[in-house]
mmCIF file of C-alpha atoms in Angstrom:
data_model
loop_
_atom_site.group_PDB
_atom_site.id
_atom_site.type_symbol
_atom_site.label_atom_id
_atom_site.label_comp_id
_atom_site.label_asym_id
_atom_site.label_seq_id
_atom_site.Cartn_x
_atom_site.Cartn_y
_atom_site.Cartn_z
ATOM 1 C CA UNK O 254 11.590 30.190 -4.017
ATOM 2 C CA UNK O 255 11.325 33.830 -4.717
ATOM 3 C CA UNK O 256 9.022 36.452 -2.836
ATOM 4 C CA UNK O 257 6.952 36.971 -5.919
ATOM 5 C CA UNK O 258 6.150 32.845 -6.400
ATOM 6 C CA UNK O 259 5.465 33.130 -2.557
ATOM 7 C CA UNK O 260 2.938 36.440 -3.032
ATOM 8 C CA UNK O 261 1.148 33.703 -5.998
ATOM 9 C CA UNK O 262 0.622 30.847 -3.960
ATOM 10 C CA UNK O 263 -1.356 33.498 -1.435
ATOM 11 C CA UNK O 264 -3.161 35.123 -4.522
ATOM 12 C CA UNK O 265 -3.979 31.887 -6.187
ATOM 13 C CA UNK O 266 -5.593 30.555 -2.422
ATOM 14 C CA UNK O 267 -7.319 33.630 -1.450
ATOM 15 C CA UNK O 268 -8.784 34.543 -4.932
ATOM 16 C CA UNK O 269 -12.449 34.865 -4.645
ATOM 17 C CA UNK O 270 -14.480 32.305 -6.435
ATOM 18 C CA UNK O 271 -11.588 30.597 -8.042
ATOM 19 C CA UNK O 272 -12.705 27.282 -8.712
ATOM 20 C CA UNK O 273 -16.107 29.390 -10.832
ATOM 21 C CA UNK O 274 -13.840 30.900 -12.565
ATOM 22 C CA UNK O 275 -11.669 28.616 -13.596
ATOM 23 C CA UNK O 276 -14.951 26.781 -15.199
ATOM 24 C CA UNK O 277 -16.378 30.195 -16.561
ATOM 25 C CA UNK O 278 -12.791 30.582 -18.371
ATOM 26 C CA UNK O 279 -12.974 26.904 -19.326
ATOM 27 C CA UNK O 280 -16.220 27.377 -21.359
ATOM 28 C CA UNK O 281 -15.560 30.691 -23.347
ATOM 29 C CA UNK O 282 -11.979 29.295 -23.804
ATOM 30 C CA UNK O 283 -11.241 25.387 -24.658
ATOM 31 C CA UNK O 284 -8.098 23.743 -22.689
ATOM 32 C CA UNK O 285 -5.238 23.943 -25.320
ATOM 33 C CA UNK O 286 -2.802 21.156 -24.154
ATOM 34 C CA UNK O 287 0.861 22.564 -23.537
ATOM 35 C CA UNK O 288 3.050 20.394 -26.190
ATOM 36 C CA UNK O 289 5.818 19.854 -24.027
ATOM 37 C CA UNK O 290 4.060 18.735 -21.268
ATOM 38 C CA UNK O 291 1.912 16.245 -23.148
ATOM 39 C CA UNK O 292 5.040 14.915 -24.662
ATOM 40 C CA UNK O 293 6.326 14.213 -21.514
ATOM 41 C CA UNK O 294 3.274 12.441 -20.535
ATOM 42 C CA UNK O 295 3.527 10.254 -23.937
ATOM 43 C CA UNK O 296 6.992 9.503 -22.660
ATOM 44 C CA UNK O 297 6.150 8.420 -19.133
ATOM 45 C CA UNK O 298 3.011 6.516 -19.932
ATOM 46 C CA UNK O 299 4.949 4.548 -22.451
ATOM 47 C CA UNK O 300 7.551 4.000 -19.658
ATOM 48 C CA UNK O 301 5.185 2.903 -17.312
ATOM 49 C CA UNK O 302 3.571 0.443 -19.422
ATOM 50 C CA UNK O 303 6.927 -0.899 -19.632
ATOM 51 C CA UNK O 304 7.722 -1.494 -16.698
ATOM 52 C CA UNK O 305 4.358 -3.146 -15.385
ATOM 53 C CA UNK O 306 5.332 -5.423 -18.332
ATOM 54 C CA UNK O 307 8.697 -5.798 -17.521
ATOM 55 C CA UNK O 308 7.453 -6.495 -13.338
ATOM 56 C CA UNK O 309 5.815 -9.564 -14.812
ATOM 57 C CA UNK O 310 1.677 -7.379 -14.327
ATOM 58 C CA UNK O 311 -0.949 -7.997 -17.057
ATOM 59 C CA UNK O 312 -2.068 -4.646 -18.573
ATOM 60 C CA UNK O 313 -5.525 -5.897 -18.830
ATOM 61 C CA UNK O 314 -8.920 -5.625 -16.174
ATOM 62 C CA UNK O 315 -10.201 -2.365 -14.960
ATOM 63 C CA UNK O 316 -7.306 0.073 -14.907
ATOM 64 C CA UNK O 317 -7.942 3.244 -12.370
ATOM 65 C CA UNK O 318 -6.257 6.677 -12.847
ATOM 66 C CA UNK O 319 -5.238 8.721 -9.843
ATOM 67 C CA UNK O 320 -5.730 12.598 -10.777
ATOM 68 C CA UNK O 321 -6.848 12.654 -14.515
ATOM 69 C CA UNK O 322 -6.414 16.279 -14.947
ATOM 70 C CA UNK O 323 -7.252 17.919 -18.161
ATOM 71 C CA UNK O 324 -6.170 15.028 -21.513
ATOM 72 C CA UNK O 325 -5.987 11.354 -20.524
ATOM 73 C CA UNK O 326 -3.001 10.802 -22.433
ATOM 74 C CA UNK O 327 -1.724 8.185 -20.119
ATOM 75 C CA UNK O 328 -5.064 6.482 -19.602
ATOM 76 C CA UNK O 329 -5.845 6.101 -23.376
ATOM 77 C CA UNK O 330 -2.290 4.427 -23.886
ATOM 78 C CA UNK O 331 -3.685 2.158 -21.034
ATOM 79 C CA UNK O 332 -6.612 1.038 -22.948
ATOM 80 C CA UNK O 333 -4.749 0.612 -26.176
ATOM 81 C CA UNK O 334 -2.718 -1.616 -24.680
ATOM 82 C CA UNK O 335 -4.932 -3.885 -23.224
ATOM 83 C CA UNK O 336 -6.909 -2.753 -20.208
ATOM 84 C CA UNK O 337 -10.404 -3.780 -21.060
ATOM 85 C CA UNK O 338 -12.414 -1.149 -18.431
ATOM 86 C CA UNK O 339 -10.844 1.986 -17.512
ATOM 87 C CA UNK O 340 -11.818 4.593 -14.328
ATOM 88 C CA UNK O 341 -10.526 8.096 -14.856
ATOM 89 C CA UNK O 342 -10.678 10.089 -11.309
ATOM 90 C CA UNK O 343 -10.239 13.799 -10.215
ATOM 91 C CA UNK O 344 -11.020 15.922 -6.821
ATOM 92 C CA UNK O 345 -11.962 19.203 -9.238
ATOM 93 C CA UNK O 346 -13.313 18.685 -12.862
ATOM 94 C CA UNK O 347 -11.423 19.133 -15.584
ATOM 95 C CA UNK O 348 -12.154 16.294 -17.547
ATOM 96 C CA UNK O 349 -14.753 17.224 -20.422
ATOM 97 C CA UNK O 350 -15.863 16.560 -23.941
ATOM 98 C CA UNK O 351 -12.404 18.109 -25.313
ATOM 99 C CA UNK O 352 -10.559 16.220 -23.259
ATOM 100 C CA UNK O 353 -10.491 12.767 -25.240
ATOM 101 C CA UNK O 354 -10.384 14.290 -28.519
ATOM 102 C CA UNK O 355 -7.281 16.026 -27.379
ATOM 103 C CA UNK O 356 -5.229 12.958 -26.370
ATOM 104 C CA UNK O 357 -6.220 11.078 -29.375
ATOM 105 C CA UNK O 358 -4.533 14.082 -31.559
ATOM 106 C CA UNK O 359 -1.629 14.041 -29.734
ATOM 107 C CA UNK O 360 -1.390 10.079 -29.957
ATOM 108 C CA UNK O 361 -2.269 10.027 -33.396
ATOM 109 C CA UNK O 362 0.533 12.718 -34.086
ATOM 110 C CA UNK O 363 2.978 10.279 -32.281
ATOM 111 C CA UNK O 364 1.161 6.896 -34.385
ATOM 112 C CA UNK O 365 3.920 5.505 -35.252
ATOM 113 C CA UNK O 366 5.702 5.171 -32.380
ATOM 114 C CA UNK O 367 2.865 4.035 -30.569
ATOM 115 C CA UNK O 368 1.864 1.239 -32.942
ATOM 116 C CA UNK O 369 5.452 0.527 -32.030
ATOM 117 C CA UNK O 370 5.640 0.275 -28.527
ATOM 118 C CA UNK O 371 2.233 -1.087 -28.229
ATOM 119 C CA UNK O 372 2.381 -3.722 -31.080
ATOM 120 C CA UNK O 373 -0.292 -2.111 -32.799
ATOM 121 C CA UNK O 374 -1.319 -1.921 -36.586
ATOM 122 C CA UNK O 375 -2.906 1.017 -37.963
ATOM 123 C CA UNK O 376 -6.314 -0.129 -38.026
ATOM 124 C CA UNK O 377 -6.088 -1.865 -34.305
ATOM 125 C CA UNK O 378 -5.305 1.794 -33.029
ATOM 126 C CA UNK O 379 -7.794 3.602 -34.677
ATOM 127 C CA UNK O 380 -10.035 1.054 -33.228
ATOM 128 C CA UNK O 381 -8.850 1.917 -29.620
ATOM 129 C CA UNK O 382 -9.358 5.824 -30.059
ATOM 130 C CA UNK O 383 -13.440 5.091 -31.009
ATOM 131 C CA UNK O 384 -13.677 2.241 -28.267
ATOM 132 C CA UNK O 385 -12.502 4.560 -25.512
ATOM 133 C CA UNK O 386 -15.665 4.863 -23.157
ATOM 134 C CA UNK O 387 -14.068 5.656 -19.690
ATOM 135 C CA UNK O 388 -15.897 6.264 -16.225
ATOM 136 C CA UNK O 389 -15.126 9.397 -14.403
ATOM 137 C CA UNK O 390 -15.566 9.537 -10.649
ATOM 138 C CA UNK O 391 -15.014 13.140 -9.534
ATOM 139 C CA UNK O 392 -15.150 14.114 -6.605
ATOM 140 C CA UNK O 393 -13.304 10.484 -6.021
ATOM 141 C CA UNK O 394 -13.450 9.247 -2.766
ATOM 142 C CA UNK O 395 -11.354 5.769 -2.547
ATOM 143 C CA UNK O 396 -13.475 4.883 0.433
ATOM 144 C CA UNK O 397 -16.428 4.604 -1.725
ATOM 145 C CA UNK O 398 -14.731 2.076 -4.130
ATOM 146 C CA UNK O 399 -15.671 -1.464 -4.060
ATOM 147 C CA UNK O 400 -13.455 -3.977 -2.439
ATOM 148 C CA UNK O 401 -11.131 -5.487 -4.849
ATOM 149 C CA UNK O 402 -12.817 -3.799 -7.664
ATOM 150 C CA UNK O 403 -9.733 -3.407 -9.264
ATOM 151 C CA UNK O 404 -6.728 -4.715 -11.122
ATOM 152 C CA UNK O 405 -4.411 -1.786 -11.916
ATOM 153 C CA UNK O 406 -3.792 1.637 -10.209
ATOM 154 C CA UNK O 407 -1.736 4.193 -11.886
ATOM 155 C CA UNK O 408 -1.050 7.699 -11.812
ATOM 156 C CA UNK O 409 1.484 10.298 -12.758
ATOM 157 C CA UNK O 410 2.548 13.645 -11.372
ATOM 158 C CA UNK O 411 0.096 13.142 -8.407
ATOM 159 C CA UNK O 412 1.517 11.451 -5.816
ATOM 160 C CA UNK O 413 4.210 14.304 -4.929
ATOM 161 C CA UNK O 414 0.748 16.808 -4.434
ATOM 162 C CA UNK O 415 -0.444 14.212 -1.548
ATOM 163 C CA UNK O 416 0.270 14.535 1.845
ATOM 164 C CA UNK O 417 2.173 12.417 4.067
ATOM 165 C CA UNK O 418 -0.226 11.205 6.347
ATOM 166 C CA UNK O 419 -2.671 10.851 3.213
ATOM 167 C CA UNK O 420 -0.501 9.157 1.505
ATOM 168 C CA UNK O 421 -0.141 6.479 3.833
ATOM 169 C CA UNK O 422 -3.837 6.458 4.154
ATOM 170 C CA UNK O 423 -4.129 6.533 0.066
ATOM 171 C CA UNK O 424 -1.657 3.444 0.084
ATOM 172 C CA UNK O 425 -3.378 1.265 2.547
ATOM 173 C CA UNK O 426 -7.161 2.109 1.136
ATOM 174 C CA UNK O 427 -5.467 0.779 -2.415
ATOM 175 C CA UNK O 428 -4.953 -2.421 -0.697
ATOM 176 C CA UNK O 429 -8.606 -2.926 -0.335
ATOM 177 C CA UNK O 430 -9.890 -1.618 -3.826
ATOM 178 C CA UNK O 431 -7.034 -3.595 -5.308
ATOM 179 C CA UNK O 432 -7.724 -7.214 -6.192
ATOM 180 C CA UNK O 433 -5.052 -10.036 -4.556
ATOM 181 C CA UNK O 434 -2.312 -10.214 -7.552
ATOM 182 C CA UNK O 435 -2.892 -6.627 -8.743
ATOM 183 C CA UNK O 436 -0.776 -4.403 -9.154
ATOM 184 C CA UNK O 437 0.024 -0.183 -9.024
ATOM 185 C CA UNK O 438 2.398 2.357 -10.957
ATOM 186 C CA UNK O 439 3.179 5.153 -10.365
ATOM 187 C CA UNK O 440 5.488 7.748 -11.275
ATOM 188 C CA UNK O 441 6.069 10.617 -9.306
ATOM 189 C CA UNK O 442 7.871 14.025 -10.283
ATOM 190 C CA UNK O 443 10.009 14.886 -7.356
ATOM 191 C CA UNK O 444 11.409 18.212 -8.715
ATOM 192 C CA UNK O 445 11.136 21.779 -7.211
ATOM 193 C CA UNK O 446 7.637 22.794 -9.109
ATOM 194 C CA UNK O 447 8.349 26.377 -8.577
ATOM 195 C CA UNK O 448 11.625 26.460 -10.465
ATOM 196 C CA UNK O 449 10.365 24.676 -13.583
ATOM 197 C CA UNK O 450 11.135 26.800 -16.739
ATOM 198 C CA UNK O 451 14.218 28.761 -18.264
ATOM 199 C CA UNK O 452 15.044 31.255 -14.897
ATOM 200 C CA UNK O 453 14.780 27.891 -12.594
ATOM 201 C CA UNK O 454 17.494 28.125 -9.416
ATOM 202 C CA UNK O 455 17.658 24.519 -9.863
ATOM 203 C CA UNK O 456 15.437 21.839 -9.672
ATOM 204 C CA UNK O 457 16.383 20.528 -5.480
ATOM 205 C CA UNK O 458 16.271 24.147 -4.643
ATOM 206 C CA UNK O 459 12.912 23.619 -2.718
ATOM 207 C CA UNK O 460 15.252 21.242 -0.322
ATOM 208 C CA UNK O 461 16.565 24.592 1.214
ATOM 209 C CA UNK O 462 13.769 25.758 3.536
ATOM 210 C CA UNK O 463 11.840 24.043 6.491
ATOM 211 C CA UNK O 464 8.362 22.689 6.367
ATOM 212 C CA UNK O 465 8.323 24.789 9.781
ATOM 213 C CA UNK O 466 9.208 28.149 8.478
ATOM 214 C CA UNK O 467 6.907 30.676 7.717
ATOM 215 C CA UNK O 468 7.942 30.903 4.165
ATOM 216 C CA UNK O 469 7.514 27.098 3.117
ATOM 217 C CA UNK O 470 4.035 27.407 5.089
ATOM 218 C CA UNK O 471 2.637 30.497 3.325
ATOM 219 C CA UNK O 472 3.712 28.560 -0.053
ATOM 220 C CA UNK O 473 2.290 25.454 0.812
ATOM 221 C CA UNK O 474 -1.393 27.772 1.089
ATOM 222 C CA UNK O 475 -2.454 27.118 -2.786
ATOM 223 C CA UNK O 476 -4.160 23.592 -2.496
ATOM 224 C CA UNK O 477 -3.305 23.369 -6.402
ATOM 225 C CA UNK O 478 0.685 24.284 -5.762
ATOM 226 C CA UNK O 479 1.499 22.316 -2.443
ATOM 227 C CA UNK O 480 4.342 19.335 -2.978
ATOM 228 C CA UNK O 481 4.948 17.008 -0.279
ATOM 229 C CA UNK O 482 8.924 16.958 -0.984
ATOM 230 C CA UNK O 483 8.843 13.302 -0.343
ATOM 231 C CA UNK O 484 12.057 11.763 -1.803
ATOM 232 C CA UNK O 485 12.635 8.731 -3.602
ATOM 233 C CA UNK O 486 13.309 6.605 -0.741
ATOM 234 C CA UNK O 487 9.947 8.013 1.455
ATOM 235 C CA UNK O 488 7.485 6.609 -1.556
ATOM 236 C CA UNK O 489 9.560 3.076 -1.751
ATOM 237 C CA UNK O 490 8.570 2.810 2.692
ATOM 238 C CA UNK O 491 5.620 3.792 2.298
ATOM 239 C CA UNK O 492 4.389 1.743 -0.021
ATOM 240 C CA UNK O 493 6.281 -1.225 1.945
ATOM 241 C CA UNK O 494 4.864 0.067 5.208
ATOM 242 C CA UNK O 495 1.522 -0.472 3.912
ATOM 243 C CA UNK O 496 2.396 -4.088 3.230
ATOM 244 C CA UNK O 497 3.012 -3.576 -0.959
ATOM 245 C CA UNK O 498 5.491 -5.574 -2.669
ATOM 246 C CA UNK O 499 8.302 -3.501 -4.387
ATOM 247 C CA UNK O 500 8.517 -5.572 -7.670
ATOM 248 C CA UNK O 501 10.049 -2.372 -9.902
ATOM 249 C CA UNK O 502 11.885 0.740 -8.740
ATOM 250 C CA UNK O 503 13.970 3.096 -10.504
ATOM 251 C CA UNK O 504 15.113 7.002 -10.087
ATOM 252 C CA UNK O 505 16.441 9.594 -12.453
ATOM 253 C CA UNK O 506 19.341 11.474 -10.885
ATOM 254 C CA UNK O 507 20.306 14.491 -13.542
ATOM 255 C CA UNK O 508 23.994 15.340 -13.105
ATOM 256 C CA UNK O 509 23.369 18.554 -12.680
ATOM 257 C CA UNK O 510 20.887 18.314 -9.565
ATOM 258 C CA UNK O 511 23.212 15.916 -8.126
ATOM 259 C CA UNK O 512 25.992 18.757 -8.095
ATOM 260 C CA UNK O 513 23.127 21.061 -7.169
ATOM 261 C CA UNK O 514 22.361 18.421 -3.799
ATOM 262 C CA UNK O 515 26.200 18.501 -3.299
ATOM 263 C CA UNK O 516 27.352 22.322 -3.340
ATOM 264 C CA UNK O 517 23.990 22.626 -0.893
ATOM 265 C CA UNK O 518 25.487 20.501 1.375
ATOM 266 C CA UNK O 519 28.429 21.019 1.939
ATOM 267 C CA UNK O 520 27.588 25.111 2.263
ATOM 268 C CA UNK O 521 24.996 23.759 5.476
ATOM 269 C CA UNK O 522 21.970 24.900 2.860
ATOM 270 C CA UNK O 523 19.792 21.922 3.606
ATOM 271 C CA UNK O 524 16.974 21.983 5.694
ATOM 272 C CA UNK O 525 17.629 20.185 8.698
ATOM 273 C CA UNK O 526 14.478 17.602 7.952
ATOM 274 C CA UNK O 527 16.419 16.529 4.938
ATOM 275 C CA UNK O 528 20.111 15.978 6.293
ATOM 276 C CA UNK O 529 20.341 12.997 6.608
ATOM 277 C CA UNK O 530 19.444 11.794 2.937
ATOM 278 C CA UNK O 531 22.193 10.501 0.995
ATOM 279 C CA UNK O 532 22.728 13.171 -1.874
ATOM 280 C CA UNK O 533 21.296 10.919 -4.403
ATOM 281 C CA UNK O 534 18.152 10.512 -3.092
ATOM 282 C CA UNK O 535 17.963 14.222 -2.332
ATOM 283 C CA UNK O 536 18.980 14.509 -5.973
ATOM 284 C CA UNK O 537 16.276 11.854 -7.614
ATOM 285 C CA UNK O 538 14.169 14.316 -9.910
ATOM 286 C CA UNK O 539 11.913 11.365 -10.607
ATOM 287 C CA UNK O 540 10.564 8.098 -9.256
ATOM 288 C CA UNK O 541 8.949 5.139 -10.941
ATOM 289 C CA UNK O 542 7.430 2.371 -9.289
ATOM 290 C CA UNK O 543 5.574 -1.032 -9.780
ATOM 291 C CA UNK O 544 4.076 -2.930 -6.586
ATOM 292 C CA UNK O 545 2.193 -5.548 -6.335
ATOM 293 C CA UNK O 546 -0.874 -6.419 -3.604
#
């Protein structure tokens, strides 16, 4: 983490009116979807449909989104493949009238492929883009959801943004707004988010410094940057803590970040909260899991 990621987090916290802003920019300027990253959502929302297949869990009921963010990409390959009500949530709103339109461009650039994975003609997924009507809750409050008012939970890239002790919470409130027999999946990026992109230090280089130091604390200020640093094995307890059953579990470990883990442990680099991983787990850039209630 360098000084000058450390002096943003403090900028991006203590800017005045931020949030207003952030709308005001919105409405002169329409969110333009980064390619790459949408692509990697079209790759992990394909992946998590297959696996809640492969766990045996109907894609089908109300499906709810944790943390929406700007293009449903991942909901809207949800709904094409079966879910027949779907409940798009966010704390801030970004969701608006460009979002849709925007994941349906991107999905219709990838059509093929889709209609592939999803057993889809043409016609049939043409037919999902027009019939895609979700409900947005936002502010989203899981305590105000209905008892099991749900059958599927799902979210990506949110989980790692969660605290601890809210996660916990978040787990066991799912247990009520999830129907007996339903399911969740999520996948979870478990990378350093502050050394994403070509100058990176490596992507377990966040695995260096103590929640208790100064440093880690100052760039855990911006509400919109802070990662939990949870590894693989801490959202796998969790969930079984709150009395989930682990049906599906998998974790990327790049070579690379595994030599990364390695050369930081045996030079005493790790934090002390995180010695006594095994290097593997330290290493997992990625988890994907299926429970079921």
């Amino acid at each position: 983490m360098r000084n000058r990621d450390v002096a943003k987090a403090l900028l991006r916290q203590y800017t005045p009116f931020r949030d207003q802003l952030r709308g005001l920019k919105r409405y002169f300027v329409p969110y333009v979807p980064n390619a790459a990253h949408s692509d990697f959502a079209l790759n992990d929302g394909l992946a998590m449909l297959a696996a809640i297949r492969q766990a045996g869990g109907p894609v089908a009921g109300r499906v709810l989104e944790i943390g929406t963010g700007w293009t449903p990409i991942i909901p809207m390959l949800f709904h094409l493949g079966g879910a027949n009500a779907i409940t798009l949530t966010d704390l801030d709103r970004l969701y608006d009238e460009t979002s849709a339109p925007s994941a349906v461009a991107l999905l219709r650039a990838n059509g093929e492929r889709v209609q592939r994975a999803l057993g889809l003609s043409g016609a049939e997924l043409e037919a999902g883009f027009a019939s895609f009507a979700p409900d947005y809750l936002c502010p989203w409050n899981p305590a105000g959801q209905d008892e099991a008012s749900v059958d599927l939970v799902i979210s990506r890239a949110v989980l790692e943004h969660i605290p601890p002790g809210m996660l916990t919470q978040l787990f066991g409130e799912l247990r009520r707004i999830i129907r007996p027999g339903g399911y969740m999946c999520h996948s979870v990026d478990n990378t350093d988010h502050w050394q994403h992109g070509p100058h990176g230090r490596g992507l377990a280089d966040f695995l260096r410094h103590d929640s208790a130091g100064l440093r880690w604390k100052i760039a855990s200020l911006n509400k919109h940057g802070y990662v939990n640093r949870l590894r693989h094995s801490d959202y796998l307890a969790a969930a079984a803590d709150a009395g989930w059953e682990i049906v599906l579990e998998s974790a990327q470990v790049p070579p690379e970040t595994l030599a990364q883990v390695q050369r930081m442990q045996d030079l005493g680099e790790v934090a002390p909260q995180f010695r006594h991983y095994a290097a593997d787990d330290l290493a997992a850039t990625a988890t994907l899991m299926v429970v079921r209630h």
